[in-house]
Structure formats: C-alpha cells, structure tokens
mmCIF file with all atom_site columns, C-alpha atoms in Angstrom:
data_model
loop_
_atom_site.group_PDB
_atom_site.id
_atom_site.type_symbol
_atom_site.label_atom_id
_atom_site.label_alt_id
_atom_site.label_comp_id
_atom_site.label_asym_id
_atom_site.label_entity_id
_atom_site.label_seq_id
_atom_site.pdbx_PDB_ins_code
_atom_site.Cartn_x
_atom_site.Cartn_y
_atom_site.Cartn_z
_atom_site.occupancy
_atom_site.B_iso_or_equiv
_atom_site.pdbx_formal_charge
_atom_site.auth_seq_id
_atom_site.auth_comp_id
_atom_site.auth_asym_id
_atom_site.auth_atom_id
_atom_site.pdbx_PDB_model_num
ATOM 1   C CA . THR M 1 1   ? -5.408  -11.388 -13.341 1.00 89.00 ? 22  THR M CA 1
ATOM 2   C CA . TYR M 1 2   ? -7.564  -9.774  -10.487 1.00 92.00 ? 23  TYR M CA 1
ATOM 3   C CA . VAL M 1 3   ? -7.998  -10.048 -6.867  1.00 94.00 ? 24  VAL M CA 1
ATOM 4   C CA . LYS M 1 4   ? -11.119 -10.941 -4.978  1.00 96.00 ? 25  LYS M CA 1
ATOM 5   C CA . LEU M 1 5   ? -11.729 -10.028 -1.259  1.00 96.00 ? 26  LEU M CA 1
ATOM 6   C CA . THR M 1 6   ? -14.287 -11.899 0.650   1.00 96.00 ? 27  THR M CA 1
ATOM 7   C CA . MET M 1 7   ? -15.407 -11.088 4.169   1.00 96.00 ? 28  MET M CA 1
ATOM 8   C CA . LEU M 1 8   ? -16.330 -14.096 6.298   1.00 95.00 ? 29  LEU M CA 1
ATOM 9   C CA . ASP M 1 9   ? -17.964 -14.278 9.713   1.00 93.00 ? 30  ASP M CA 1
ATOM 10  C CA . SER M 1 10  ? -16.610 -16.698 12.408  1.00 90.00 ? 31  SER M CA 1
ATOM 11  C CA . LYS M 1 11  ? -18.600 -19.554 10.843  1.00 92.00 ? 32  LYS M CA 1
ATOM 12  C CA . GLY M 1 12  ? -17.378 -19.226 7.290   1.00 92.00 ? 33  GLY M CA 1
ATOM 13  C CA . LYS M 1 13  ? -20.358 -17.546 5.914   1.00 94.00 ? 34  LYS M CA 1
ATOM 14  C CA . GLU M 1 14  ? -19.887 -14.975 3.252   1.00 95.00 ? 35  GLU M CA 1
ATOM 15  C CA . MET M 1 15  ? -20.648 -11.387 4.697   1.00 94.00 ? 36  MET M CA 1
ATOM 16  C CA . SER M 1 16  ? -19.660 -9.311  1.694   1.00 95.00 ? 37  SER M CA 1
ATOM 17  C CA . LYS M 1 17  ? -17.194 -9.536  -1.348  1.00 96.00 ? 38  LYS M CA 1
ATOM 18  C CA . ARG M 1 18  ? -15.369 -7.053  -3.656  1.00 96.00 ? 39  ARG M CA 1
ATOM 19  C CA . LYS M 1 19  ? -13.181 -7.543  -6.779  1.00 95.00 ? 40  LYS M CA 1
ATOM 20  C CA . THR M 1 20  ? -10.372 -5.435  -8.081  1.00 94.00 ? 41  THR M CA 1
ATOM 21  C CA . ALA M 1 21  ? -10.299 -4.353  -11.752 1.00 91.00 ? 42  ALA M CA 1
ATOM 22  C CA . VAL M 1 22  ? -8.713  -6.699  -14.162 1.00 87.00 ? 43  VAL M CA 1
ATOM 23  C CA . CYS M 1 23  ? -5.093  -6.382  -15.136 1.00 85.00 ? 44  CYS M CA 1
ATOM 24  C CA . ARG M 1 24  ? -4.352  -7.828  -18.621 1.00 83.00 ? 45  ARG M CA 1
ATOM 25  C CA . GLY M 1 25  ? -1.004  -8.712  -20.058 1.00 80.00 ? 46  GLY M CA 1
ATOM 26  C CA . GLN M 1 26  ? 0.946   -7.862  -16.789 1.00 80.00 ? 47  GLN M CA 1
ATOM 27  C CA . PRO M 1 27  ? 2.952   -10.557 -15.153 1.00 75.00 ? 48  PRO M CA 1
ATOM 28  C CA . ASN M 1 28  ? 3.286   -8.633  -11.900 1.00 81.00 ? 49  ASN M CA 1
ATOM 29  C CA . PRO M 1 29  ? 0.255   -6.286  -11.719 1.00 85.00 ? 50  PRO M CA 1
ATOM 30  C CA . THR M 1 30  ? 0.081   -3.746  -8.832  1.00 85.00 ? 51  THR M CA 1
ATOM 31  C CA . TYR M 1 31  ? -3.414  -2.841  -7.575  1.00 86.00 ? 52  TYR M CA 1
ATOM 32  C CA . LYS M 1 32  ? -4.040  0.629   -6.062  1.00 86.00 ? 53  LYS M CA 1
ATOM 33  C CA . GLU M 1 33  ? -7.750  0.048   -5.028  1.00 89.00 ? 54  GLU M CA 1
ATOM 34  C CA . THR M 1 34  ? -9.198  0.792   -1.766  1.00 87.00 ? 55  THR M CA 1
ATOM 35  C CA . PHE M 1 35  ? -12.147 -1.262  -0.475  1.00 88.00 ? 56  PHE M CA 1
ATOM 36  C CA . VAL M 1 36  ? -14.516 -0.541  2.565   1.00 87.00 ? 57  VAL M CA 1
ATOM 37  C CA . PHE M 1 37  ? -16.255 -3.209  4.491   1.00 89.00 ? 58  PHE M CA 1
ATOM 38  C CA . GLN M 1 38  ? -18.798 -2.466  7.092   1.00 89.00 ? 59  GLN M CA 1
ATOM 39  C CA . VAL M 1 39  ? -17.975 -4.299  10.053  1.00 88.00 ? 60  VAL M CA 1
ATOM 40  C CA . ALA M 1 40  ? -19.204 -3.499  13.676  1.00 86.00 ? 61  ALA M CA 1
ATOM 41  C CA . LEU M 1 41  ? -16.176 -2.868  16.078  1.00 84.00 ? 62  LEU M CA 1
ATOM 42  C CA . PHE M 1 42  ? -17.113 -5.786  18.273  1.00 87.00 ? 63  PHE M CA 1
ATOM 43  C CA . GLN M 1 43  ? -17.114 -8.106  15.237  1.00 88.00 ? 64  GLN M CA 1
ATOM 44  C CA . LEU M 1 44  ? -13.645 -7.455  14.016  1.00 87.00 ? 65  LEU M CA 1
ATOM 45  C CA . SER M 1 45  ? -12.182 -10.317 16.387  1.00 88.00 ? 66  SER M CA 1
ATOM 46  C CA . GLU M 1 46  ? -14.666 -12.713 14.755  1.00 92.00 ? 67  GLU M CA 1
ATOM 47  C CA . VAL M 1 47  ? -14.229 -12.015 10.852  1.00 95.00 ? 68  VAL M CA 1
ATOM 48  C CA . SER M 1 48  ? -11.874 -13.027 8.302   1.00 95.00 ? 69  SER M CA 1
ATOM 49  C CA . LEU M 1 49  ? -10.770 -11.525 5.038   1.00 95.00 ? 70  LEU M CA 1
ATOM 50  C CA . VAL M 1 50  ? -9.811  -13.724 2.392   1.00 96.00 ? 71  VAL M CA 1
ATOM 51  C CA . VAL M 1 51  ? -7.640  -12.539 -0.340  1.00 94.00 ? 72  VAL M CA 1
ATOM 52  C CA . SER M 1 52  ? -7.803  -14.591 -3.500  1.00 95.00 ? 73  SER M CA 1
ATOM 53  C CA . VAL M 1 53  ? -5.813  -14.000 -6.809  1.00 92.00 ? 74  VAL M CA 1
ATOM 54  C CA . PHE M 1 54  ? -7.384  -15.235 -9.985  1.00 91.00 ? 75  PHE M CA 1
ATOM 55  C CA . CYS M 1 55  ? -6.182  -15.562 -13.459 1.00 87.00 ? 76  CYS M CA 1
ATOM 56  C CA . ARG M 1 56  ? -8.513  -15.788 -16.793 1.00 77.00 ? 77  ARG M CA 1
ATOM 57  C CA . LYS M 1 57  ? -6.371  -16.697 -19.536 1.00 72.00 ? 78  LYS M CA 1
ATOM 58  C CA . SER M 1 58  ? -9.539  -16.075 -22.019 1.00 63.00 ? 79  SER M CA 1
ATOM 59  C CA . SER M 1 59  ? -13.062 -15.700 -21.989 1.00 64.00 ? 80  SER M CA 1
ATOM 60  C CA . MET M 1 60  ? -13.466 -19.318 -23.075 1.00 61.00 ? 81  MET M CA 1
ATOM 61  C CA . ARG M 1 61  ? -11.521 -20.973 -20.215 1.00 68.00 ? 82  ARG M CA 1
ATOM 62  C CA . PRO M 1 62  ? -12.837 -20.871 -16.590 1.00 75.00 ? 83  PRO M CA 1
ATOM 63  C CA . ARG M 1 63  ? -10.818 -18.586 -14.157 1.00 81.00 ? 84  ARG M CA 1
ATOM 64  C CA . GLU M 1 64  ? -7.956  -20.245 -12.323 1.00 87.00 ? 85  GLU M CA 1
ATOM 65  C CA . ARG M 1 65  ? -7.129  -19.389 -8.735  1.00 90.00 ? 86  ARG M CA 1
ATOM 66  C CA . LEU M 1 66  ? -3.539  -18.717 -8.376  1.00 89.00 ? 87  LEU M CA 1
ATOM 67  C CA . GLY M 1 67  ? -3.511  -18.659 -4.545  1.00 93.00 ? 88  GLY M CA 1
ATOM 68  C CA . TRP M 1 68  ? -5.205  -17.118 -1.521  1.00 95.00 ? 89  TRP M CA 1
ATOM 69  C CA . VAL M 1 69  ? -4.289  -15.758 2.027   1.00 95.00 ? 90  VAL M CA 1
ATOM 70  C CA . SER M 1 70  ? -6.655  -15.147 4.999   1.00 95.00 ? 91  SER M CA 1
ATOM 71  C CA . LEU M 1 71  ? -6.353  -12.433 7.647   1.00 94.00 ? 92  LEU M CA 1
ATOM 72  C CA . GLY M 1 72  ? -8.383  -12.283 10.900  1.00 93.00 ? 93  GLY M CA 1
ATOM 73  C CA . HIS M 1 73  ? -10.159 -14.814 12.807  1.00 93.00 ? 94  HIS M CA 1
ATOM 74  C CA . SER M 1 74  ? -9.262  -17.535 10.413  1.00 91.00 ? 95  SER M CA 1
ATOM 75  C CA . SER M 1 75  ? -5.591  -16.477 9.669   1.00 91.00 ? 96  SER M CA 1
ATOM 76  C CA . THR M 1 76  ? -3.555  -18.650 7.484   1.00 87.00 ? 97  THR M CA 1
ATOM 77  C CA . THR M 1 77  ? -0.352  -17.959 9.661   1.00 92.00 ? 98  THR M CA 1
ATOM 78  C CA . GLU M 1 78  ? 0.829   -15.980 12.637  1.00 92.00 ? 99  GLU M CA 1
ATOM 79  C CA . GLU M 1 79  ? 2.261   -13.326 10.185  1.00 93.00 ? 100 GLU M CA 1
ATOM 80  C CA . GLN M 1 80  ? -1.304  -12.968 8.745   1.00 93.00 ? 101 GLN M CA 1
ATOM 81  C CA . GLN M 1 81  ? -2.612  -12.657 12.419  1.00 93.00 ? 102 GLN M CA 1
ATOM 82  C CA . THR M 1 82  ? -0.159  -10.061 13.293  1.00 93.00 ? 103 THR M CA 1
ATOM 83  C CA . HIS M 1 83  ? -1.117  -8.000  10.185  1.00 93.00 ? 104 HIS M CA 1
ATOM 84  C CA . TRP M 1 84  ? -4.575  -8.203  11.049  1.00 91.00 ? 105 TRP M CA 1
ATOM 85  C CA . THR M 1 85  ? -3.945  -6.886  14.624  1.00 92.00 ? 106 THR M CA 1
ATOM 86  C CA . GLU M 1 86  ? -1.917  -4.045  13.225  1.00 92.00 ? 107 GLU M CA 1
ATOM 87  C CA . MET M 1 87  ? -4.702  -2.970  10.975  1.00 89.00 ? 108 MET M CA 1
ATOM 88  C CA . ARG M 1 88  ? -7.233  -2.978  13.926  1.00 88.00 ? 109 ARG M CA 1
ATOM 89  C CA . GLU M 1 89  ? -4.924  -0.874  15.962  1.00 89.00 ? 110 GLU M CA 1
ATOM 90  C CA . ALA M 1 90  ? -4.064  1.583   13.084  1.00 88.00 ? 111 ALA M CA 1
ATOM 91  C CA . GLU M 1 91  ? -7.001  3.713   13.550  1.00 81.00 ? 112 GLU M CA 1
ATOM 92  C CA . GLY M 1 92  ? -7.651  4.608   10.025  1.00 79.00 ? 113 GLY M CA 1
ATOM 93  C CA . GLN M 1 93  ? -3.922  4.528   9.069   1.00 87.00 ? 114 GLN M CA 1
ATOM 94  C CA . GLN M 1 94  ? -2.664  2.432   6.176   1.00 87.00 ? 115 GLN M CA 1
ATOM 95  C CA . VAL M 1 95  ? -0.840  -0.820  7.061   1.00 88.00 ? 116 VAL M CA 1
ATOM 96  C CA . CYS M 1 96  ? 0.985   -2.484  4.317   1.00 89.00 ? 117 CYS M CA 1
ATOM 97  C CA . HIS M 1 97  ? 2.522   -6.072  4.306   1.00 90.00 ? 118 HIS M CA 1
ATOM 98  C CA . TRP M 1 98  ? 3.620   -8.536  1.761   1.00 91.00 ? 119 TRP M CA 1
ATOM 99  C CA . HIS M 1 99  ? 2.313   -12.220 2.127   1.00 92.00 ? 120 HIS M CA 1
ATOM 100 C CA . THR M 1 100 ? 3.129   -15.313 0.472   1.00 90.00 ? 121 THR M CA 1
ATOM 101 C CA . LEU M 1 101 ? -0.100  -16.918 -1.228  1.00 92.00 ? 122 LEU M CA 1
ATOM 102 C CA . THR M 1 102 ? -1.251  -20.395 -0.232  1.00 91.00 ? 123 THR M CA 1
ATOM 103 C CA . ASP M 1 103 ? -1.644  -22.883 -2.928  1.00 85.00 ? 124 ASP M CA 1
ATOM 104 C CA . THR M 1 104 ? -5.089  -23.807 -4.121  1.00 63.00 ? 125 THR M CA 1
#
C-alpha cells in the first residue's frame, strides 16, 4: 500500500506529484513522511492536492486505487475545504485531520 499526492492547477493539469514508501503486509499503515510542493502564495487558492491510496497485491497484478480525497480548489467536501483553509493559515505549523476516502 502506498499514497500518491498530486498537485493540480485550477484546470486539472498536473503540476507536481510525490509518492510515499510502500508499506507491505500492514492492513492499516501509518505514513510519517513530509512532502514539500513549491506553490506561489497567490496560487494557493487555485490549486488542488489529490491524495490517492493504492494497493498493489503483487508485481504481476496492476495497482488498485482504494480511494482518494481532494483538498483545495477542487475539494471533495466542505470538510476538505476547511482543512485546506486551516493549512493555508497555519503559517508553517502542522495541521492534521482524518478524511474518508471517496471510492474510485
């Protein structure tokens, strides 16, 4: 299992992406990784961060997307939009929230 983070512009074009390490044999893995995306301050209201969770059962089978959530311009729900706003206003402080993944 791993998580892919994709930064999109307001038109849905990919700006940047990152991926966590793969956690094998863990039904509920915890990822303690930090990722930095270079985004101009004036662009923060126009970008989205899509967080997708993937599972790869074996090297012979293709990866399966378990679900996703979007924060920012194209937030999935009002809760995700609130999280994005809190992160923008946190001025470098960590902001943590749990989110329910949207089915693929």
